[in-house]
mmCIF file of C-alpha atoms in Angstrom:
data_model
loop_
_atom_site.group_PDB
_atom_site.id
_atom_site.type_symbol
_atom_site.label_atom_id
_atom_site.label_comp_id
_atom_site.label_asym_id
_atom_site.label_seq_id
_atom_site.Cartn_x
_atom_site.Cartn_y
_atom_site.Cartn_z
ATOM 1 C CA MET A 1 -19.855 9.840 3.359
ATOM 2 C CA ALA A 2 -19.578 7.357 5.906
ATOM 3 C CA ARG A 3 -16.327 5.674 4.470
ATOM 4 C CA LYS A 4 -14.422 9.280 4.347
ATOM 5 C CA GLU A 5 -15.262 9.881 7.774
ATOM 6 C CA SER A 6 -13.759 6.323 8.957
ATOM 7 C CA TYR A 7 -10.356 6.917 7.140
ATOM 8 C CA ARG A 8 -10.537 10.512 8.536
ATOM 9 C CA SER A 9 -10.566 9.308 12.123
ATOM 10 C CA LYS A 10 -8.001 6.356 11.772
ATOM 11 C CA HIS A 11 -5.538 8.711 9.680
ATOM 12 C CA ASN A 12 -5.928 11.413 12.510
ATOM 13 C CA SER A 13 -5.142 9.289 14.905
ATOM 14 C CA LYS A 14 -1.920 7.492 13.168
ATOM 15 C CA THR A 15 -0.253 10.374 11.232
ATOM 16 C CA GLY A 16 -2.255 13.608 12.341
ATOM 17 C CA GLU A 17 -1.777 14.528 8.311
ATOM 18 C CA GLY A 18 -3.964 14.543 5.503
ATOM 19 C CA ALA A 19 -7.331 14.966 7.553
ATOM 20 C CA TYR A 20 -10.309 15.530 5.588
ATOM 21 C CA PRO A 21 -11.778 18.875 6.347
ATOM 22 C CA GLU A 22 -14.384 19.460 8.961
ATOM 23 C CA LYS A 23 -18.129 19.372 7.555
ATOM 24 C CA GLN A 24 -19.170 22.979 6.693
ATOM 25 C CA GLU A 25 -22.527 24.708 7.108
ATOM 26 C CA ARG A 26 -24.429 24.624 3.926
ATOM 27 C CA VAL A 27 -24.551 27.789 2.428
ATOM 28 C CA PRO A 28 -26.477 28.858 -0.628
ATOM 29 C CA ARG A 29 -25.122 28.015 -4.056
ATOM 30 C CA ILE A 30 -23.317 31.104 -6.040
ATOM 31 C CA PRO A 31 -24.424 30.937 -9.411
ATOM 32 C CA ILE A 32 -22.012 30.782 -11.845
ATOM 33 C CA ASP A 33 -21.009 33.153 -14.908
ATOM 34 C CA PRO A 34 -22.384 31.682 -17.977
ATOM 35 C CA ALA A 35 -19.229 32.839 -19.640
ATOM 36 C CA LEU A 36 -17.178 30.538 -17.425
ATOM 37 C CA GLN A 37 -19.791 27.699 -17.322
ATOM 38 C CA LEU A 38 -20.427 27.564 -21.028
ATOM 39 C CA PRO A 39 -16.616 25.310 -21.885
ATOM 40 C CA TYR A 40 -17.168 23.220 -19.702
ATOM 41 C CA ALA A 41 -20.696 22.514 -20.461
ATOM 42 C CA GLU A 42 -19.881 22.159 -23.971
ATOM 43 C CA GLY A 43 -16.708 19.867 -23.163
ATOM 44 C CA LYS A 44 -13.437 19.862 -21.187
ATOM 45 C CA VAL A 45 -11.095 17.307 -19.829
ATOM 46 C CA LEU A 46 -9.973 18.177 -16.506
ATOM 47 C CA LEU A 47 -6.890 16.894 -14.837
ATOM 48 C CA ILE A 48 -7.268 16.654 -11.146
ATOM 49 C CA ASP A 49 -4.820 15.960 -8.557
ATOM 50 C CA LYS A 50 -7.011 13.979 -6.234
ATOM 51 C CA PRO A 51 -6.384 14.495 -2.576
ATOM 52 C CA LEU A 52 -6.039 11.809 0.369
ATOM 53 C CA HIS A 53 -9.343 11.190 1.834
ATOM 54 C CA TRP A 54 -11.548 12.135 -1.204
ATOM 55 C CA THR A 55 -13.379 9.693 -3.094
ATOM 56 C CA SER A 56 -13.362 9.770 -6.774
ATOM 57 C CA PHE A 57 -17.015 10.467 -6.743
ATOM 58 C CA ASP A 58 -16.689 13.700 -4.081
ATOM 59 C CA ILE A 59 -14.402 15.294 -7.078
ATOM 60 C CA VAL A 60 -17.058 14.354 -9.359
ATOM 61 C CA ARG A 61 -20.212 15.795 -7.019
ATOM 62 C CA LYS A 62 -17.912 18.991 -6.074
ATOM 63 C CA LEU A 63 -17.229 20.023 -9.547
ATOM 64 C CA ARG A 64 -20.768 19.085 -10.702
ATOM 65 C CA ASN A 65 -22.043 21.369 -8.029
ATOM 66 C CA ILE A 66 -19.444 24.421 -8.711
ATOM 67 C CA LEU A 67 -19.562 24.432 -12.466
ATOM 68 C CA GLN A 68 -23.806 23.605 -12.244
ATOM 69 C CA ILE A 69 -23.871 21.190 -15.233
ATOM 70 C CA LYS A 70 -24.953 17.699 -15.400
ATOM 71 C CA LYS A 71 -22.840 16.001 -17.544
ATOM 72 C CA ILE A 72 -19.770 14.913 -15.929
ATOM 73 C CA GLY A 73 -17.786 12.014 -15.031
ATOM 74 C CA HIS A 74 -14.378 10.119 -13.573
ATOM 75 C CA ALA A 75 -12.392 7.902 -16.290
ATOM 76 C CA GLY A 76 -10.954 5.452 -13.475
ATOM 77 C CA THR A 77 -11.780 5.176 -9.753
ATOM 78 C CA LEU A 78 -8.893 6.463 -7.049
ATOM 79 C CA ASP A 79 -9.703 4.737 -3.697
ATOM 80 C CA PRO A 80 -9.982 8.005 -1.003
ATOM 81 C CA LEU A 81 -6.450 6.725 0.622
ATOM 82 C CA ALA A 82 -4.711 6.991 -3.009
ATOM 83 C CA THR A 83 -4.039 10.421 -4.153
ATOM 84 C CA GLY A 84 -2.773 11.538 -7.685
ATOM 85 C CA LEU A 85 -4.355 11.546 -11.211
ATOM 86 C CA LEU A 86 -8.062 11.396 -11.711
ATOM 87 C CA ILE A 87 -9.578 12.214 -15.575
ATOM 88 C CA VAL A 88 -12.598 13.917 -15.272
ATOM 89 C CA CYS A 89 -14.389 14.721 -18.321
ATOM 90 C CA THR A 90 -17.303 17.291 -18.731
ATOM 91 C CA GLY A 91 -19.798 17.706 -21.986
ATOM 92 C CA LYS A 92 -19.077 16.031 -25.018
ATOM 93 C CA PHE A 93 -15.778 14.647 -23.872
ATOM 94 C CA THR A 94 -17.569 12.063 -21.352
ATOM 95 C CA LYS A 95 -17.654 10.049 -24.470
ATOM 96 C CA LYS A 96 -13.982 9.723 -24.180
ATOM 97 C CA ILE A 97 -14.130 8.025 -20.668
ATOM 98 C CA ASN A 98 -13.751 4.340 -21.956
ATOM 99 C CA GLU A 99 -10.924 5.386 -23.920
ATOM 100 C CA PHE A 100 -9.291 7.087 -21.071
ATOM 101 C CA MET A 101 -10.174 4.089 -18.874
ATOM 102 C CA ALA A 102 -8.803 1.350 -21.314
ATOM 103 C CA GLN A 103 -5.121 3.228 -21.408
ATOM 104 C CA GLU A 104 -2.047 2.077 -19.055
ATOM 105 C CA LYS A 105 -2.006 3.436 -15.479
ATOM 106 C CA GLU A 106 1.533 4.059 -13.667
ATOM 107 C CA TYR A 107 1.180 4.498 -9.688
ATOM 108 C CA THR A 108 3.831 4.885 -7.034
ATOM 109 C CA GLY A 109 3.689 4.240 -3.775
ATOM 110 C CA HIS A 110 5.106 1.655 -1.002
ATOM 111 C CA ILE A 111 4.243 -1.861 0.457
ATOM 112 C CA VAL A 112 4.229 -2.033 4.399
ATOM 113 C CA LEU A 113 6.056 -5.800 4.929
ATOM 114 C CA GLY A 114 5.409 -7.846 7.905
ATOM 115 C CA ALA A 115 1.699 -7.614 8.231
ATOM 116 C CA VAL A 116 -1.630 -7.869 6.677
ATOM 117 C CA THR A 117 -4.750 -5.947 6.891
ATOM 118 C CA PRO A 118 -8.479 -7.201 5.430
ATOM 119 C CA THR A 119 -8.737 -4.193 2.993
ATOM 120 C CA PHE A 120 -5.406 -4.754 2.017
ATOM 121 C CA ASP A 121 -4.266 -1.169 2.622
ATOM 122 C CA LEU A 122 -4.482 1.233 5.761
ATOM 123 C CA GLU A 123 -8.414 1.132 6.024
ATOM 124 C CA SER A 124 -8.334 -1.618 8.394
ATOM 125 C CA GLU A 125 -5.732 -2.381 11.332
ATOM 126 C CA PRO A 126 -2.755 -4.551 10.531
ATOM 127 C CA GLU A 127 -2.881 -8.228 11.966
ATOM 128 C CA HIS A 128 -0.510 -11.365 12.042
ATOM 129 C CA GLN A 129 2.720 -9.664 12.494
ATOM 130 C CA THR A 130 5.551 -11.489 11.097
ATOM 131 C CA LYS A 131 8.821 -11.297 10.744
ATOM 132 C CA PHE A 132 10.551 -9.694 7.675
ATOM 133 C CA ASP A 133 14.459 -8.374 8.963
ATOM 134 C CA HIS A 134 15.825 -11.207 7.058
ATOM 135 C CA LEU A 135 14.756 -10.351 3.898
ATOM 136 C CA THR A 136 17.425 -8.593 1.099
ATOM 137 C CA SER A 137 16.688 -5.789 -0.855
ATOM 138 C CA ASP A 138 17.488 -8.790 -3.975
ATOM 139 C CA GLU A 139 15.005 -11.130 -2.331
ATOM 140 C CA ILE A 140 12.551 -8.079 -2.658
ATOM 141 C CA ILE A 141 13.792 -7.312 -5.952
ATOM 142 C CA HIS A 142 13.521 -10.757 -6.979
ATOM 143 C CA ALA A 143 10.083 -11.601 -5.693
ATOM 144 C CA THR A 144 8.519 -8.619 -8.631
ATOM 145 C CA LYS A 145 9.444 -10.951 -11.595
ATOM 146 C CA GLN A 146 6.379 -13.370 -10.526
ATOM 147 C CA PHE A 147 4.075 -10.336 -11.182
ATOM 148 C CA THR A 148 4.935 -8.984 -14.048
ATOM 149 C CA GLY A 149 3.149 -9.650 -17.671
ATOM 150 C CA ALA A 150 -0.087 -11.198 -17.866
ATOM 151 C CA ILE A 151 -1.091 -12.799 -14.939
ATOM 152 C CA GLN A 152 -4.411 -13.321 -13.066
ATOM 153 C CA GLN A 153 -5.282 -11.359 -9.709
ATOM 154 C CA LEU A 154 -7.755 -11.374 -7.168
ATOM 155 C CA PRO A 155 -9.578 -8.510 -6.606
ATOM 156 C CA PRO A 156 -9.406 -7.399 -2.828
ATOM 157 C CA ILE A 157 -13.099 -8.319 -0.882
ATOM 158 C CA TYR A 158 -13.217 -4.899 0.140
ATOM 159 C CA SER A 159 -13.910 -3.149 -3.398
ATOM 160 C CA ALA A 160 -16.350 -1.478 -5.200
ATOM 161 C CA ILE A 161 -16.551 -4.544 -7.912
ATOM 162 C CA LYS A 162 -20.519 -5.617 -7.865
ATOM 163 C CA LYS A 163 -21.724 -9.297 -7.442
ATOM 164 C CA ASP A 164 -25.231 -9.344 -8.451
ATOM 165 C CA GLY A 165 -25.830 -5.615 -8.267
ATOM 166 C CA VAL A 166 -24.042 -5.040 -4.852
ATOM 167 C CA ALA A 167 -20.535 -3.570 -4.286
ATOM 168 C CA LEU A 168 -18.078 -6.657 -2.759
ATOM 169 C CA TYR A 169 -17.162 -4.243 0.079
ATOM 170 C CA GLU A 170 -21.390 -3.753 1.355
ATOM 171 C CA LEU A 171 -20.985 -7.626 1.343
ATOM 172 C CA ALA A 172 -18.040 -7.688 2.979
ATOM 173 C CA ARG A 173 -19.631 -5.690 5.910
ATOM 174 C CA ARG A 174 -22.522 -7.760 6.543
ATOM 175 C CA GLY A 175 -20.251 -10.698 6.405
ATOM 176 C CA THR A 176 -21.284 -12.491 3.215
ATOM 177 C CA ALA A 177 -19.507 -15.027 1.931
ATOM 178 C CA VAL A 178 -18.109 -14.178 -1.658
ATOM 179 C CA GLN A 179 -16.621 -16.213 -3.973
ATOM 180 C CA LEU A 180 -14.319 -14.210 -5.937
ATOM 181 C CA GLU A 181 -13.206 -14.926 -9.534
ATOM 182 C CA PRO A 182 -9.570 -13.915 -10.564
ATOM 183 C CA ARG A 183 -9.340 -11.552 -13.177
ATOM 184 C CA ASN A 184 -6.662 -11.324 -16.305
ATOM 185 C CA VAL A 185 -4.342 -8.512 -15.986
ATOM 186 C CA THR A 186 -1.158 -7.286 -17.039
ATOM 187 C CA ILE A 187 1.801 -6.041 -15.196
ATOM 188 C CA HIS A 188 4.199 -4.148 -17.429
ATOM 189 C CA SER A 189 6.826 -3.114 -15.070
ATOM 190 C CA PHE A 190 7.124 -3.478 -11.281
ATOM 191 C CA GLU A 191 9.938 -1.631 -9.887
ATOM 192 C CA ILE A 192 11.582 -1.390 -6.601
ATOM 193 C CA THR A 193 12.494 2.215 -6.053
ATOM 194 C CA GLY A 194 13.910 2.234 -2.662
ATOM 195 C CA VAL A 195 14.000 -0.673 0.670
ATOM 196 C CA ASP A 196 14.005 1.012 4.106
ATOM 197 C CA LEU A 197 12.135 -1.948 6.091
ATOM 198 C CA PRO A 198 9.680 -2.504 6.617
ATOM 199 C CA ALA A 199 8.618 0.019 3.687
ATOM 200 C CA VAL A 200 9.248 -1.144 0.340
ATOM 201 C CA SER A 201 8.730 1.869 -2.423
ATOM 202 C CA PHE A 202 7.596 0.896 -6.053
ATOM 203 C CA LYS A 203 6.726 2.158 -9.056
ATOM 204 C CA VAL A 204 4.295 -0.226 -11.142
ATOM 205 C CA VAL A 205 2.858 0.448 -14.631
ATOM 206 C CA CYS A 206 -0.210 -1.853 -15.498
ATOM 207 C CA SER A 207 -3.033 -2.653 -17.484
ATOM 208 C CA THR A 208 -6.561 -1.528 -16.532
ATOM 209 C CA GLY A 209 -8.679 -3.054 -14.093
ATOM 210 C CA THR A 210 -5.278 -4.311 -11.872
ATOM 211 C CA TYR A 211 -5.794 -3.708 -8.233
ATOM 212 C CA ILE A 212 -2.396 -2.334 -6.476
ATOM 213 C CA ARG A 213 -3.791 -3.245 -3.014
ATOM 214 C CA SER A 214 -4.013 -6.836 -4.190
ATOM 215 C CA LEU A 215 -0.438 -6.701 -5.954
ATOM 216 C CA ALA A 216 0.639 -5.396 -2.351
ATOM 217 C CA ASN A 217 -1.242 -8.334 -0.422
ATOM 218 C CA ASP A 218 0.223 -10.791 -2.806
ATOM 219 C CA PHE A 219 3.979 -9.268 -2.925
ATOM 220 C CA GLY A 220 4.001 -10.009 0.739
ATOM 221 C CA ALA A 221 2.448 -13.262 0.580
ATOM 222 C CA ALA A 222 5.422 -14.294 -1.739
ATOM 223 C CA LEU A 223 7.874 -13.143 0.718
ATOM 224 C CA GLY A 224 6.437 -15.314 3.494
ATOM 225 C CA CYS A 225 5.798 -12.212 5.703
ATOM 226 C CA GLY A 226 2.601 -10.433 4.291
ATOM 227 C CA GLY A 227 2.173 -7.051 3.510
ATOM 228 C CA TYR A 228 -0.213 -4.219 2.904
ATOM 229 C CA LEU A 229 -0.455 -1.135 0.806
ATOM 230 C CA GLY A 230 0.996 1.874 2.782
ATOM 231 C CA SER A 231 0.316 4.609 0.152
ATOM 232 C CA LEU A 232 -0.594 4.975 -3.556
ATOM 233 C CA ARG A 233 -0.115 8.120 -5.888
ATOM 234 C CA ARG A 234 -1.628 7.648 -9.678
ATOM 235 C CA THR A 235 0.979 9.167 -11.899
ATOM 236 C CA ARG A 236 0.079 8.868 -15.493
ATOM 237 C CA ILE A 237 -2.876 7.659 -17.570
ATOM 238 C CA GLY A 238 -1.646 6.647 -20.739
ATOM 239 C CA GLN A 239 0.660 9.907 -22.031
ATOM 240 C CA LEU A 240 -1.597 12.015 -19.329
ATOM 241 C CA GLN A 241 0.687 12.921 -16.256
ATOM 242 C CA VAL A 242 -0.030 14.422 -12.775
ATOM 243 C CA ALA A 243 2.374 17.070 -13.189
ATOM 244 C CA ASP A 244 -0.065 18.662 -15.518
ATOM 245 C CA ALA A 245 -2.986 18.129 -13.183
ATOM 246 C CA ILE A 246 -4.870 20.802 -10.910
ATOM 247 C CA ASP A 247 -5.766 20.500 -7.554
ATOM 248 C CA MET A 248 -9.454 21.612 -6.100
ATOM 249 C CA LYS A 249 -8.541 24.452 -5.107
ATOM 250 C CA THR A 250 -7.068 25.951 -8.454
ATOM 251 C CA ILE A 251 -10.241 25.016 -10.144
ATOM 252 C CA LEU A 252 -12.811 26.991 -7.297
ATOM 253 C CA ASN A 253 -10.367 29.788 -8.121
ATOM 254 C CA LEU A 254 -10.856 29.178 -11.687
ATOM 255 C CA VAL A 255 -14.400 29.749 -11.616
ATOM 256 C CA GLY A 256 -14.787 32.536 -9.108
ATOM 257 C CA HIS A 257 -15.513 30.003 -5.926
ATOM 258 C CA GLN A 258 -13.948 29.499 -2.495
ATOM 259 C CA SER A 259 -13.656 26.508 -0.456
ATOM 260 C CA ALA A 260 -11.553 26.063 2.951
ATOM 261 C CA GLY A 261 -9.850 22.511 3.508
ATOM 262 C CA ASP A 262 -9.405 22.240 -0.421
ATOM 263 C CA ASN A 263 -5.616 21.162 -0.975
ATOM 264 C CA ASN A 264 -2.808 22.890 -3.017
ATOM 265 C CA GLY A 265 -1.270 21.703 -6.284
ATOM 266 C CA ALA A 266 -0.135 23.028 -9.460
ATOM 267 C CA GLY A 267 -1.177 22.581 -13.261
ATOM 268 C CA LEU A 268 -3.560 23.824 -15.604
ATOM 269 C CA PRO A 269 -6.893 22.350 -17.166
ATOM 270 C CA LEU A 270 -6.540 20.198 -20.461
ATOM 271 C CA ASP A 271 -9.040 21.296 -22.944
#
């Protein structure tokens, strides 16, 4: 939870938006109606529209608590600063997690040019400001070509990838030097959807294992001015769309619970 608290304080000071709800006093758990619980215990695939600042594990933990089931997991982590489609499987459908994780992903968001951050996103402060106003839209669009197809990508040092059993972000916080190894990923398409410097909006379709934070950092380096990820939303996994996802408040209502501070959205569970 410490990481989430840092997002809350930073983003409250920068934007005043997307604040994670204040901690609530712990109350006794409300027993779930067995008739409501049974379908989830047997197995469902839920499409969740993950809110800003929540970790993917926060979603799983919350659902495990309100559904009061043990067999539950998600199919592909979203960073706390990202929103969008998170597939959560329960019961027998947890066997499908690896299948979902292997499918291609689609993301939208924007890259901020003219600076870099150690985490490649807004978890850390921008630094090394560089001029960017000489760039044209044509130059920005042309730079995407070197990042399409099969490429090698270095993951961010601040990531959940483990080395000798320890997450890279933990090693980075300790100041431990780590030799990163490039990973083979595929960028099926990298489309620039808008240019309003320093912000560049994009849509990316990519293979599993791709770090959009790394793509933002590498893209800024290719343009000679640096860049970092300003926002990210996962809109699709395989054929599953975020437009069909539910928000946390909706699922709480579905099982007869209420929770202050959950974000709103739309959609229904996918069986």
